[in-house]
Amino acid sequence: MVQTSREPFRVPRSAAGRLPRSPTDARAHAVSDGLWSLQLPLCYLSVASTNAYLLAGRDGWILVDCGSCLPPGWDAMEVALRQAGADPDDLELLVVTHSHADHRGLAAEVVRRTGCTLAMGEAPHPILDVLRDPRLTLDARRARGLREGIPPVALDRFVDDLPGSDGVYPAVEPDRILAAGERVESRSGGWQVVPAPGHSGDQIALWNAGTRELISADLALPGPASYLEYGTRPDPHADQLASLDRVIALEPEVVLAGHGRPIGDGVSFLRSCHEKAANRVGAVAAGLGSTPVSGFDVAASMTPADADSGHWQRSMAEALSVLEHLEGLGRVSSSEDQDGIRRWTPARP
């Protein structure tokens, strides 16, 4: 059952609470020669862990992503590194695939403790979609939410409720910007930088042609289609499909995602992710009717009635991203009514 704004609206439950996690919850798993997966615990209610990857470098270790700065933070990272046989002092490079807090949040601490170089894709580096980015004022986020039809009673659950309250993390600027096609050299060969926006505006993937392994970050994940970061690029839905096409063409054998276990038969997995992403268009279109509806109305048509705020936030970002994509194709149109709410209708043939 889904909830729409034409039914009594139930304010979503908060996603901002935290679960106590221990550094000993961290795990290191050997993937292949010179490559480890580090499973780092997260204190979020909805996501239990995130993956970092450890590559044997020419003169030390290369870390790809680093998890959240929230507890157990560095202590869990140190446990995982030592399980993989790595001394933290031997880290020479940290590559951050994108700026979400569960992938970049600990970067400042890693750099401070190890002195390693920090590398990221090209700027800008958005923290979250524009409805929730904590660098924007709360008043600005509330105004955006009201314009998209979010009920005032639930407004702050949509624009100011982040997993674990993990929004503003210690910032450190990258020492090195990784351009498309550039290589990160390791003992197992070069890892080519592949732009992968959609889930995040600055996201990159890493591709090793010699081993046929792809570190996909959050471009491709088991389960539902990856979240879209609304408003940080002109068309995140098109970005997501193009990024998936880009990595499918590489024909990886193994996909190493930002969450979950390594995935064999990489091409089939990536094609299934592409199909899930493409199916968003039908889900969003089904939420439109003969009378104008808001972005919130469309999100409500895709959201279970008992969903928490995190689920609602993802639905809002997805609905708005796809609606603006369809408007660019001339398939829907929008107008702002006297109440200040933007509403959508299918375009006339």
JSON list of N, CA and C in Angstrom, two decimals, residues 189-259:
[
{"chain": "A", "resi": 189, "resn": "GLY", "atom": "N", "xyz": [48.30, -3.46, -11.02]},
{"chain": "A", "resi": 189, "resn": "GLY", "atom": "CA", "xyz": [48.09, -2.72, -12.26]},
{"chain": "A", "resi": 189, "resn": "GLY", "atom": "C", "xyz": [47.41, -1.39, -12.01]},
{"chain": "A", "resi": 190, "resn": "GLY", "atom": "N", "xyz": [47.15, -0.67, -13.08]},
{"chain": "A", "resi": 190, "resn": "GLY", "atom": "CA", "xyz": [46.54, 0.64, -12.96]},
{"chain": "A", "resi": 190, "resn": "GLY", "atom": "C", "xyz": [45.02, 0.57, -12.85]},
{"chain": "A", "resi": 191, "resn": "TRP", "atom": "N", "xyz": [44.47, 1.43, -12.01]},
{"chain": "A", "resi": 191, "resn": "TRP", "atom": "CA", "xyz": [43.02, 1.55, -11.85]},
{"chain": "A", "resi": 191, "resn": "TRP", "atom": "C", "xyz": [42.61, 2.86, -12.52]},
{"chain": "A", "resi": 192, "resn": "GLN", "atom": "N", "xyz": [41.87, 2.73, -13.60]},
{"chain": "A", "resi": 192, "resn": "GLN", "atom": "CA", "xyz": [41.47, 3.89, -14.39]},
{"chain": "A", "resi": 192, "resn": "GLN", "atom": "C", "xyz": [40.27, 4.59, -13.76]},
{"chain": "A", "resi": 193, "resn": "VAL", "atom": "N", "xyz": [40.33, 5.92, -13.73]},
{"chain": "A", "resi": 193, "resn": "VAL", "atom": "CA", "xyz": [39.24, 6.72, -13.19]},
{"chain": "A", "resi": 193, "resn": "VAL", "atom": "C", "xyz": [38.11, 6.82, -14.22]},
{"chain": "A", "resi": 194, "resn": "VAL", "atom": "N", "xyz": [36.90, 6.43, -13.80]},
{"chain": "A", "resi": 194, "resn": "VAL", "atom": "CA", "xyz": [35.72, 6.46, -14.66]},
{"chain": "A", "resi": 194, "resn": "VAL", "atom": "C", "xyz": [34.68, 7.37, -14.03]},
{"chain": "A", "resi": 195, "resn": "PRO", "atom": "N", "xyz": [34.32, 8.49, -14.65]},
{"chain": "A", "resi": 195, "resn": "PRO", "atom": "CA", "xyz": [33.26, 9.34, -14.08]},
{"chain": "A", "resi": 195, "resn": "PRO", "atom": "C", "xyz": [31.97, 8.55, -13.93]},
{"chain": "A", "resi": 196, "resn": "ALA", "atom": "N", "xyz": [31.30, 8.70, -12.78]},
{"chain": "A", "resi": 196, "resn": "ALA", "atom": "CA", "xyz": [30.09, 7.91, -12.51]},
{"chain": "A", "resi": 196, "resn": "ALA", "atom": "C", "xyz": [29.05, 8.74, -11.77]},
{"chain": "A", "resi": 197, "resn": "PRO", "atom": "N", "xyz": [28.69, 9.94, -12.26]},
{"chain": "A", "resi": 197, "resn": "PRO", "atom": "CA", "xyz": [27.68, 10.75, -11.56]},
{"chain": "A", "resi": 197, "resn": "PRO", "atom": "C", "xyz": [26.30, 10.15, -11.68]},
{"chain": "A", "resi": 198, "resn": "GLY", "atom": "N", "xyz": [25.41, 10.66, -10.87]},
{"chain": "A", "resi": 198, "resn": "GLY", "atom": "CA", "xyz": [24.03, 10.17, -10.80]},
{"chain": "A", "resi": 198, "resn": "GLY", "atom": "C", "xyz": [23.65, 10.02, -9.34]},
{"chain": "A", "resi": 199, "resn": "HIS", "atom": "N", "xyz": [24.24, 9.03, -8.68]},
{"chain": "A", "resi": 199, "resn": "HIS", "atom": "CA", "xyz": [24.06, 8.85, -7.24]},
{"chain": "A", "resi": 199, "resn": "HIS", "atom": "C", "xyz": [24.65, 10.04, -6.49]},
{"chain": "A", "resi": 200, "resn": "SER", "atom": "N", "xyz": [25.75, 10.56, -6.99]},
{"chain": "A", "resi": 200, "resn": "SER", "atom": "CA", "xyz": [26.37, 11.76, -6.45]},
{"chain": "A", "resi": 200, "resn": "SER", "atom": "C", "xyz": [27.02, 12.51, -7.60]},
{"chain": "A", "resi": 201, "resn": "GLY", "atom": "N", "xyz": [27.00, 13.83, -7.52]},
{"chain": "A", "resi": 201, "resn": "GLY", "atom": "CA", "xyz": [27.51, 14.61, -8.63]},
{"chain": "A", "resi": 201, "resn": "GLY", "atom": "C", "xyz": [28.99, 14.46, -8.89]},
{"chain": "A", "resi": 202, "resn": "ASP", "atom": "N", "xyz": [29.77, 14.09, -7.85]},
{"chain": "A", "resi": 202, "resn": "ASP", "atom": "CA", "xyz": [31.22, 13.99, -8.02]},
{"chain": "A", "resi": 202, "resn": "ASP", "atom": "C", "xyz": [31.72, 12.55, -8.04]},
{"chain": "A", "resi": 203, "resn": "GLN", "atom": "N", "xyz": [30.82, 11.58, -8.15]},
{"chain": "A", "resi": 203, "resn": "GLN", "atom": "CA", "xyz": [31.21, 10.19, -8.00]},
{"chain": "A", "resi": 203, "resn": "GLN", "atom": "C", "xyz": [32.11, 9.70, -9.13]},
{"chain": "A", "resi": 204, "resn": "ILE", "atom": "N", "xyz": [33.11, 8.90, -8.76]},
{"chain": "A", "resi": 204, "resn": "ILE", "atom": "CA", "xyz": [33.96, 8.20, -9.72]},
{"chain": "A", "resi": 204, "resn": "ILE", "atom": "C", "xyz": [33.98, 6.72, -9.38]},
{"chain": "A", "resi": 205, "resn": "ALA", "atom": "N", "xyz": [34.24, 5.91, -10.39]},
{"chain": "A", "resi": 205, "resn": "ALA", "atom": "CA", "xyz": [34.51, 4.48, -10.22]},
{"chain": "A", "resi": 205, "resn": "ALA", "atom": "C", "xyz": [35.95, 4.24, -10.62]},
{"chain": "A", "resi": 206, "resn": "LEU", "atom": "N", "xyz": [36.49, 3.08, -10.24]},
{"chain": "A", "resi": 206, "resn": "LEU", "atom": "CA", "xyz": [37.86, 2.70, -10.59]},
{"chain": "A", "resi": 206, "resn": "LEU", "atom": "C", "xyz": [37.84, 1.36, -11.30]},
{"chain": "A", "resi": 207, "resn": "TRP", "atom": "N", "xyz": [38.54, 1.29, -12.44]},
{"chain": "A", "resi": 207, "resn": "TRP", "atom": "CA", "xyz": [38.49, 0.11, -13.31]},
{"chain": "A", "resi": 207, "resn": "TRP", "atom": "C", "xyz": [39.90, -0.42, -13.54]},
{"chain": "A", "resi": 208, "resn": "ASN", "atom": "N", "xyz": [40.09, -1.72, -13.24]},
{"chain": "A", "resi": 208, "resn": "ASN", "atom": "CA", "xyz": [41.36, -2.40, -13.49]},
{"chain": "A", "resi": 208, "resn": "ASN", "atom": "C", "xyz": [41.16, -3.34, -14.67]},
{"chain": "A", "resi": 209, "resn": "ALA", "atom": "N", "xyz": [41.65, -2.95, -15.83]},
{"chain": "A", "resi": 209, "resn": "ALA", "atom": "CA", "xyz": [41.45, -3.76, -17.04]},
{"chain": "A", "resi": 209, "resn": "ALA", "atom": "C", "xyz": [42.20, -5.08, -16.97]},
{"chain": "A", "resi": 210, "resn": "GLY", "atom": "N", "xyz": [43.31, -5.11, -16.24]},
{"chain": "A", "resi": 210, "resn": "GLY", "atom": "CA", "xyz": [44.09, -6.35, -16.14]},
{"chain": "A", "resi": 210, "resn": "GLY", "atom": "C", "xyz": [43.38, -7.43, -15.35]},
{"chain": "A", "resi": 211, "resn": "THR", "atom": "N", "xyz": [42.74, -7.03, -14.25]},
{"chain": "A", "resi": 211, "resn": "THR", "atom": "CA", "xyz": [42.07, -8.02, -13.40]},
{"chain": "A", "resi": 211, "resn": "THR", "atom": "C", "xyz": [40.57, -8.09, -13.66]},
{"chain": "A", "resi": 212, "resn": "ARG", "atom": "N", "xyz": [40.03, -7.18, -14.50]},
{"chain": "A", "resi": 212, "resn": "ARG", "atom": "CA", "xyz": [38.60, -7.10, -14.83]},
{"chain": "A", "resi": 212, "resn": "ARG", "atom": "C", "xyz": [37.76, -6.80, -13.60]},
{"chain": "A", "resi": 213, "resn": "GLU", "atom": "N", "xyz": [38.30, -6.02, -12.67]},
{"chain": "A", "resi": 213, "resn": "GLU", "atom": "CA", "xyz": [37.59, -5.64, -11.45]},
{"chain": "A", "resi": 213, "resn": "GLU", "atom": "C", "xyz": [37.17, -4.17, -11.53]},
{"chain": "A", "resi": 214, "resn": "LEU", "atom": "N", "xyz": [35.96, -3.89, -11.06]},
{"chain": "A", "resi": 214, "resn": "LEU", "atom": "CA", "xyz": [35.43, -2.54, -11.04]},
{"chain": "A", "resi": 214, "resn": "LEU", "atom": "C", "xyz": [35.03, -2.17, -9.61]},
{"chain": "A", "resi": 215, "resn": "ILE", "atom": "N", "xyz": [35.64, -1.12, -9.07]},
{"chain": "A", "resi": 215, "resn": "ILE", "atom": "CA", "xyz": [35.17, -0.54, -7.82]},
{"chain": "A", "resi": 215, "resn": "ILE", "atom": "C", "xyz": [34.11, 0.48, -8.20]},
{"chain": "A", "resi": 216, "resn": "SER", "atom": "N", "xyz": [32.85, 0.14, -7.94]},
{"chain": "A", "resi": 216, "resn": "SER", "atom": "CA", "xyz": [31.73, 0.90, -8.51]},
{"chain": "A", "resi": 216, "resn": "SER", "atom": "C", "xyz": [31.18, 1.97, -7.58]},
{"chain": "A", "resi": 217, "resn": "ALA", "atom": "N", "xyz": [31.73, 2.09, -6.34]},
{"chain": "A", "resi": 217, "resn": "ALA", "atom": "CA", "xyz": [31.19, 3.01, -5.35]},
{"chain": "A", "resi": 217, "resn": "ALA", "atom": "C", "xyz": [29.70, 2.72, -5.18]},
{"chain": "A", "resi": 218, "resn": "ASP", "atom": "N", "xyz": [28.84, 3.76, -5.21]},
{"chain": "A", "resi": 218, "resn": "ASP", "atom": "CA", "xyz": [27.40, 3.53, -5.04]},
{"chain": "A", "resi": 218, "resn": "ASP", "atom": "C", "xyz": [26.64, 3.67, -6.36]},
{"chain": "A", "resi": 219, "resn": "LEU", "atom": "N", "xyz": [27.36, 3.59, -7.47]},
{"chain": "A", "resi": 219, "resn": "LEU", "atom": "CA", "xyz": [26.70, 3.60, -8.77]},
{"chain": "A", "resi": 219, "resn": "LEU", "atom": "C", "xyz": [25.79, 2.39, -8.93]},
{"chain": "A", "resi": 220, "resn": "ALA", "atom": "N", "xyz": [26.28, 1.24, -8.52]},
{"chain": "A", "resi": 220, "resn": "ALA", "atom": "CA", "xyz": [25.55, -0.03, -8.69]},
{"chain": "A", "resi": 220, "resn": "ALA", "atom": "C", "xyz": [25.56, -0.76, -7.37]},
{"chain": "A", "resi": 221, "resn": "LEU", "atom": "N", "xyz": [24.37, -1.03, -6.86]},
{"chain": "A", "resi": 221, "resn": "LEU", "atom": "CA", "xyz": [24.23, -1.66, -5.55]},
{"chain": "A", "resi": 221, "resn": "LEU", "atom": "C", "xyz": [23.22, -2.81, -5.62]},
{"chain": "A", "resi": 222, "resn": "PRO", "atom": "N", "xyz": [23.40, -3.84, -4.79]},
{"chain": "A", "resi": 222, "resn": "PRO", "atom": "CA", "xyz": [22.34, -4.85, -4.66]},
{"chain": "A", "resi": 222, "resn": "PRO", "atom": "C", "xyz": [21.08, -4.20, -4.10]},
{"chain": "A", "resi": 223, "resn": "GLY", "atom": "N", "xyz": [19.93, -4.77, -4.37]},
{"chain": "A", "resi": 223, "resn": "GLY", "atom": "CA", "xyz": [18.70, -4.23, -3.84]},
{"chain": "A", "resi": 223, "resn": "GLY", "atom": "C", "xyz": [18.11, -3.15, -4.75]},
{"chain": "A", "resi": 224, "resn": "PRO", "atom": "N", "xyz": [17.44, -2.15, -4.16]},
{"chain": "A", "resi": 224, "resn": "PRO", "atom": "CA", "xyz": [16.79, -1.12, -4.98]},
{"chain": "A", "resi": 224, "resn": "PRO", "atom": "C", "xyz": [17.80, -0.32, -5.80]},
{"chain": "A", "resi": 225, "resn": "ALA", "atom": "N", "xyz": [17.30, 0.39, -6.80]},
{"chain": "A", "resi": 225, "resn": "ALA", "atom": "CA", "xyz": [18.15, 1.26, -7.60]},
{"chain": "A", "resi": 225, "resn": "ALA", "atom": "C", "xyz": [18.82, 2.31, -6.72]},
{"chain": "A", "resi": 226, "resn": "SER", "atom": "N", "xyz": [20.04, 2.69, -7.07]},
{"chain": "A", "resi": 226, "resn": "SER", "atom": "CA", "xyz": [20.80, 3.66, -6.28]},
{"chain": "A", "resi": 226, "resn": "SER", "atom": "C", "xyz": [20.04, 4.99, -6.17]},
{"chain": "A", "resi": 227, "resn": "TYR", "atom": "N", "xyz": [20.16, 5.59, -5.02]},
{"chain": "A", "resi": 227, "resn": "TYR", "atom": "CA", "xyz": [19.61, 6.91, -4.77]},
{"chain": "A", "resi": 227, "resn": "TYR", "atom": "C", "xyz": [20.14, 7.93, -5.79]},
{"chain": "A", "resi": 228, "resn": "LEU", "atom": "N", "xyz": [19.29, 8.88, -6.18]},
{"chain": "A", "resi": 228, "resn": "LEU", "atom": "CA", "xyz": [19.70, 9.97, -7.07]},
{"chain": "A", "resi": 228, "resn": "LEU", "atom": "C", "xyz": [19.88, 11.24, -6.27]},
{"chain": "A", "resi": 229, "resn": "GLU", "atom": "N", "xyz": [20.97, 11.94, -6.51]},
{"chain": "A", "resi": 229, "resn": "GLU", "atom": "CA", "xyz": [21.27, 13.17, -5.78]},
{"chain": "A", "resi": 229, "resn": "GLU", "atom": "C", "xyz": [20.64, 14.36, -6.53]},
{"chain": "A", "resi": 230, "resn": "TYR", "atom": "N", "xyz": [19.46, 14.72, -6.13]},
{"chain": "A", "resi": 230, "resn": "TYR", "atom": "CA", "xyz": [18.68, 15.73, -6.85]},
{"chain": "A", "resi": 230, "resn": "TYR", "atom": "C", "xyz": [19.30, 17.13, -6.73]},
{"chain": "A", "resi": 231, "resn": "GLY", "atom": "N", "xyz": [19.37, 17.83, -7.86]},
{"chain": "A", "resi": 231, "resn": "GLY", "atom": "CA", "xyz": [19.66, 19.25, -7.85]},
{"chain": "A", "resi": 231, "resn": "GLY", "atom": "C", "xyz": [21.12, 19.63, -7.90]},
{"chain": "A", "resi": 232, "resn": "THR", "atom": "N", "xyz": [22.05, 18.69, -7.85]},
{"chain": "A", "resi": 232, "resn": "THR", "atom": "CA", "xyz": [23.46, 19.05, -7.89]},
{"chain": "A", "resi": 232, "resn": "THR", "atom": "C", "xyz": [24.03, 19.02, -9.30]},
{"chain": "A", "resi": 233, "resn": "ARG", "atom": "N", "xyz": [23.31, 18.38, -10.23]},
{"chain": "A", "resi": 233, "resn": "ARG", "atom": "CA", "xyz": [23.62, 18.40, -11.65]},
{"chain": "A", "resi": 233, "resn": "ARG", "atom": "C", "xyz": [22.30, 18.55, -12.41]},
{"chain": "A", "resi": 234, "resn": "PRO", "atom": "N", "xyz": [22.36, 18.97, -13.69]},
{"chain": "A", "resi": 234, "resn": "PRO", "atom": "CA", "xyz": [21.10, 19.24, -14.41]},
{"chain": "A", "resi": 234, "resn": "PRO", "atom": "C", "xyz": [20.18, 18.04, -14.55]},
{"chain": "A", "resi": 235, "resn": "ASP", "atom": "N", "xyz": [20.73, 16.82, -14.70]},
{"chain": "A", "resi": 235, "resn": "ASP", "atom": "CA", "xyz": [19.87, 15.66, -14.97]},
{"chain": "A", "resi": 235, "resn": "ASP", "atom": "C", "xyz": [20.48, 14.41, -14.35]},
{"chain": "A", "resi": 236, "resn": "PRO", "atom": "N", "xyz": [20.33, 14.22, -13.03]},
{"chain": "A", "resi": 236, "resn": "PRO", "atom": "CA", "xyz": [20.95, 13.05, -12.39]},
{"chain": "A", "resi": 236, "resn": "PRO", "atom": "C", "xyz": [20.41, 11.72, -12.89]},
{"chain": "A", "resi": 237, "resn": "HIS", "atom": "N", "xyz": [19.14, 11.67, -13.33]},
{"chain": "A", "resi": 237, "resn": "HIS", "atom": "CA", "xyz": [18.61, 10.41, -13.86]},
{"chain": "A", "resi": 237, "resn": "HIS", "atom": "C", "xyz": [19.35, 10.01, -15.14]},
{"chain": "A", "resi": 238, "resn": "ALA", "atom": "N", "xyz": [19.52, 10.96, -16.06]},
{"chain": "A", "resi": 238, "resn": "ALA", "atom": "CA", "xyz": [20.27, 10.67, -17.28]},
{"chain": "A", "resi": 238, "resn": "ALA", "atom": "C", "xyz": [21.72, 10.35, -16.95]},
{"chain": "A", "resi": 239, "resn": "ASP", "atom": "N", "xyz": [22.29, 11.06, -15.98]},
{"chain": "A", "resi": 239, "resn": "ASP", "atom": "CA", "xyz": [23.66, 10.77, -15.55]},
{"chain": "A", "resi": 239, "resn": "ASP", "atom": "C", "xyz": [23.80, 9.33, -15.08]},
{"chain": "A", "resi": 240, "resn": "GLN", "atom": "N", "xyz": [22.83, 8.87, -14.29]},
{"chain": "A", "resi": 240, "resn": "GLN", "atom": "CA", "xyz": [22.91, 7.51, -13.75]},
{"chain": "A", "resi": 240, "resn": "GLN", "atom": "C", "xyz": [22.90, 6.48, -14.87]},
{"chain": "A", "resi": 241, "resn": "LEU", "atom": "N", "xyz": [21.99, 6.64, -15.83]},
{"chain": "A", "resi": 241, "resn": "LEU", "atom": "CA", "xyz": [21.92, 5.68, -16.93]},
{"chain": "A", "resi": 241, "resn": "LEU", "atom": "C", "xyz": [23.20, 5.73, -17.77]},
{"chain": "A", "resi": 242, "resn": "ALA", "atom": "N", "xyz": [23.71, 6.92, -18.05]},
{"chain": "A", "resi": 242, "resn": "ALA", "atom": "CA", "xyz": [24.93, 7.03, -18.84]},
{"chain": "A", "resi": 242, "resn": "ALA", "atom": "C", "xyz": [26.12, 6.44, -18.11]},
{"chain": "A", "resi": 243, "resn": "SER", "atom": "N", "xyz": [26.19, 6.64, -16.79]},
{"chain": "A", "resi": 243, "resn": "SER", "atom": "CA", "xyz": [27.30, 6.07, -16.01]},
{"chain": "A", "resi": 243, "resn": "SER", "atom": "C", "xyz": [27.25, 4.55, -16.03]},
{"chain": "A", "resi": 244, "resn": "LEU", "atom": "N", "xyz": [26.05, 3.99, -15.91]},
{"chain": "A", "resi": 244, "resn": "LEU", "atom": "CA", "xyz": [25.92, 2.53, -15.97]},
{"chain": "A", "resi": 244, "resn": "LEU", "atom": "C", "xyz": [26.28, 2.01, -17.36]},
{"chain": "A", "resi": 245, "resn": "ASP", "atom": "N", "xyz": [25.85, 2.70, -18.41]},
{"chain": "A", "resi": 245, "resn": "ASP", "atom": "CA", "xyz": [26.26, 2.31, -19.77]},
{"chain": "A", "resi": 245, "resn": "ASP", "atom": "C", "xyz": [27.79, 2.31, -19.90]},
{"chain": "A", "resi": 246, "resn": "ARG", "atom": "N", "xyz": [28.41, 3.31, -19.30]},
{"chain": "A", "resi": 246, "resn": "ARG", "atom": "CA", "xyz": [29.87, 3.47, -19.40]},
{"chain": "A", "resi": 246, "resn": "ARG", "atom": "C", "xyz": [30.60, 2.28, -18.77]},
{"chain": "A", "resi": 247, "resn": "VAL", "atom": "N", "xyz": [30.15, 1.84, -17.60]},
{"chain": "A", "resi": 247, "resn": "VAL", "atom": "CA", "xyz": [30.85, 0.73, -16.94]},
{"chain": "A", "resi": 247, "resn": "VAL", "atom": "C", "xyz": [30.44, -0.62, -17.52]},
{"chain": "A", "resi": 248, "resn": "ILE", "atom": "N", "xyz": [29.22, -0.75, -18.03]},
{"chain": "A", "resi": 248, "resn": "ILE", "atom": "CA", "xyz": [28.83, -2.00, -18.70]},
{"chain": "A", "resi": 248, "resn": "ILE", "atom": "C", "xyz": [29.72, -2.25, -19.90]},
{"chain": "A", "resi": 249, "resn": "ALA", "atom": "N", "xyz": [30.05, -1.18, -20.63]},
{"chain": "A", "resi": 249, "resn": "ALA", "atom": "CA", "xyz": [30.89, -1.32, -21.82]},
{"chain": "A", "resi": 249, "resn": "ALA", "atom": "C", "xyz": [32.29, -1.84, -21.49]},
{"chain": "A", "resi": 250, "resn": "LEU", "atom": "N", "xyz": [32.71, -1.69, -20.24]},
{"chain": "A", "resi": 250, "resn": "LEU", "atom": "CA", "xyz": [34.03, -2.19, -19.83]},
{"chain": "A", "resi": 250, "resn": "LEU", "atom": "C", "xyz": [34.04, -3.72, -19.66]},
{"chain": "A", "resi": 251, "resn": "GLU", "atom": "N", "xyz": [32.86, -4.30, -19.49]},
{"chain": "A", "resi": 251, "resn": "GLU", "atom": "CA", "xyz": [32.68, -5.75, -19.30]},
{"chain": "A", "resi": 251, "resn": "GLU", "atom": "C", "xyz": [33.46, -6.28, -18.09]},
{"chain": "A", "resi": 252, "resn": "PRO", "atom": "N", "xyz": [33.20, -5.72, -16.91]},
{"chain": "A", "resi": 252, "resn": "PRO", "atom": "CA", "xyz": [33.89, -6.22, -15.72]},
{"chain": "A", "resi": 252, "resn": "PRO", "atom": "C", "xyz": [33.41, -7.61, -15.33]},
{"chain": "A", "resi": 253, "resn": "GLU", "atom": "N", "xyz": [34.32, -8.37, -14.77]},
{"chain": "A", "resi": 253, "resn": "GLU", "atom": "CA", "xyz": [33.96, -9.69, -14.27]},
{"chain": "A", "resi": 253, "resn": "GLU", "atom": "C", "xyz": [33.52, -9.62, -12.81]},
{"chain": "A", "resi": 254, "resn": "VAL", "atom": "N", "xyz": [34.11, -8.71, -12.05]},
{"chain": "A", "resi": 254, "resn": "VAL", "atom": "CA", "xyz": [33.78, -8.56, -10.63]},
{"chain": "A", "resi": 254, "resn": "VAL", "atom": "C", "xyz": [33.45, -7.09, -10.36]},
{"chain": "A", "resi": 255, "resn": "VAL", "atom": "N", "xyz": [32.33, -6.86, -9.66]},
{"chain": "A", "resi": 255, "resn": "VAL", "atom": "CA", "xyz": [31.94, -5.51, -9.25]},
{"chain": "A", "resi": 255, "resn": "VAL", "atom": "C", "xyz": [32.10, -5.41, -7.73]},
{"chain": "A", "resi": 256, "resn": "LEU", "atom": "N", "xyz": [32.82, -4.40, -7.30]},
{"chain": "A", "resi": 256, "resn": "LEU", "atom": "CA", "xyz": [33.06, -4.14, -5.89]},
{"chain": "A", "resi": 256, "resn": "LEU", "atom": "C", "xyz": [32.29, -2.88, -5.52]},
{"chain": "A", "resi": 257, "resn": "ALA", "atom": "N", "xyz": [31.14, -3.07, -4.90]},
{"chain": "A", "resi": 257, "resn": "ALA", "atom": "CA", "xyz": [30.21, -1.96, -4.65]},
{"chain": "A", "resi": 257, "resn": "ALA", "atom": "C", "xyz": [30.53, -1.28, -3.32]},
{"chain": "A", "resi": 258, "resn": "GLY", "atom": "N", "xyz": [29.90, -0.13, -3.12]},
{"chain": "A", "resi": 258, "resn": "GLY", "atom": "CA", "xyz": [30.10, 0.61, -1.89]},
{"chain": "A", "resi": 258, "resn": "GLY", "atom": "C", "xyz": [29.45, -0.03, -0.68]},
{"chain": "A", "resi": 259, "resn": "HIS", "atom": "N", "xyz": [28.54, -0.96, -0.89]},
{"chain": "A", "resi": 259, "resn": "HIS", "atom": "CA", "xyz": [27.88, -1.70, 0.18]},
{"chain": "A", "resi": 259, "resn": "HIS", "atom": "C", "xyz": [27.62, -3.11, -0.32]}
]
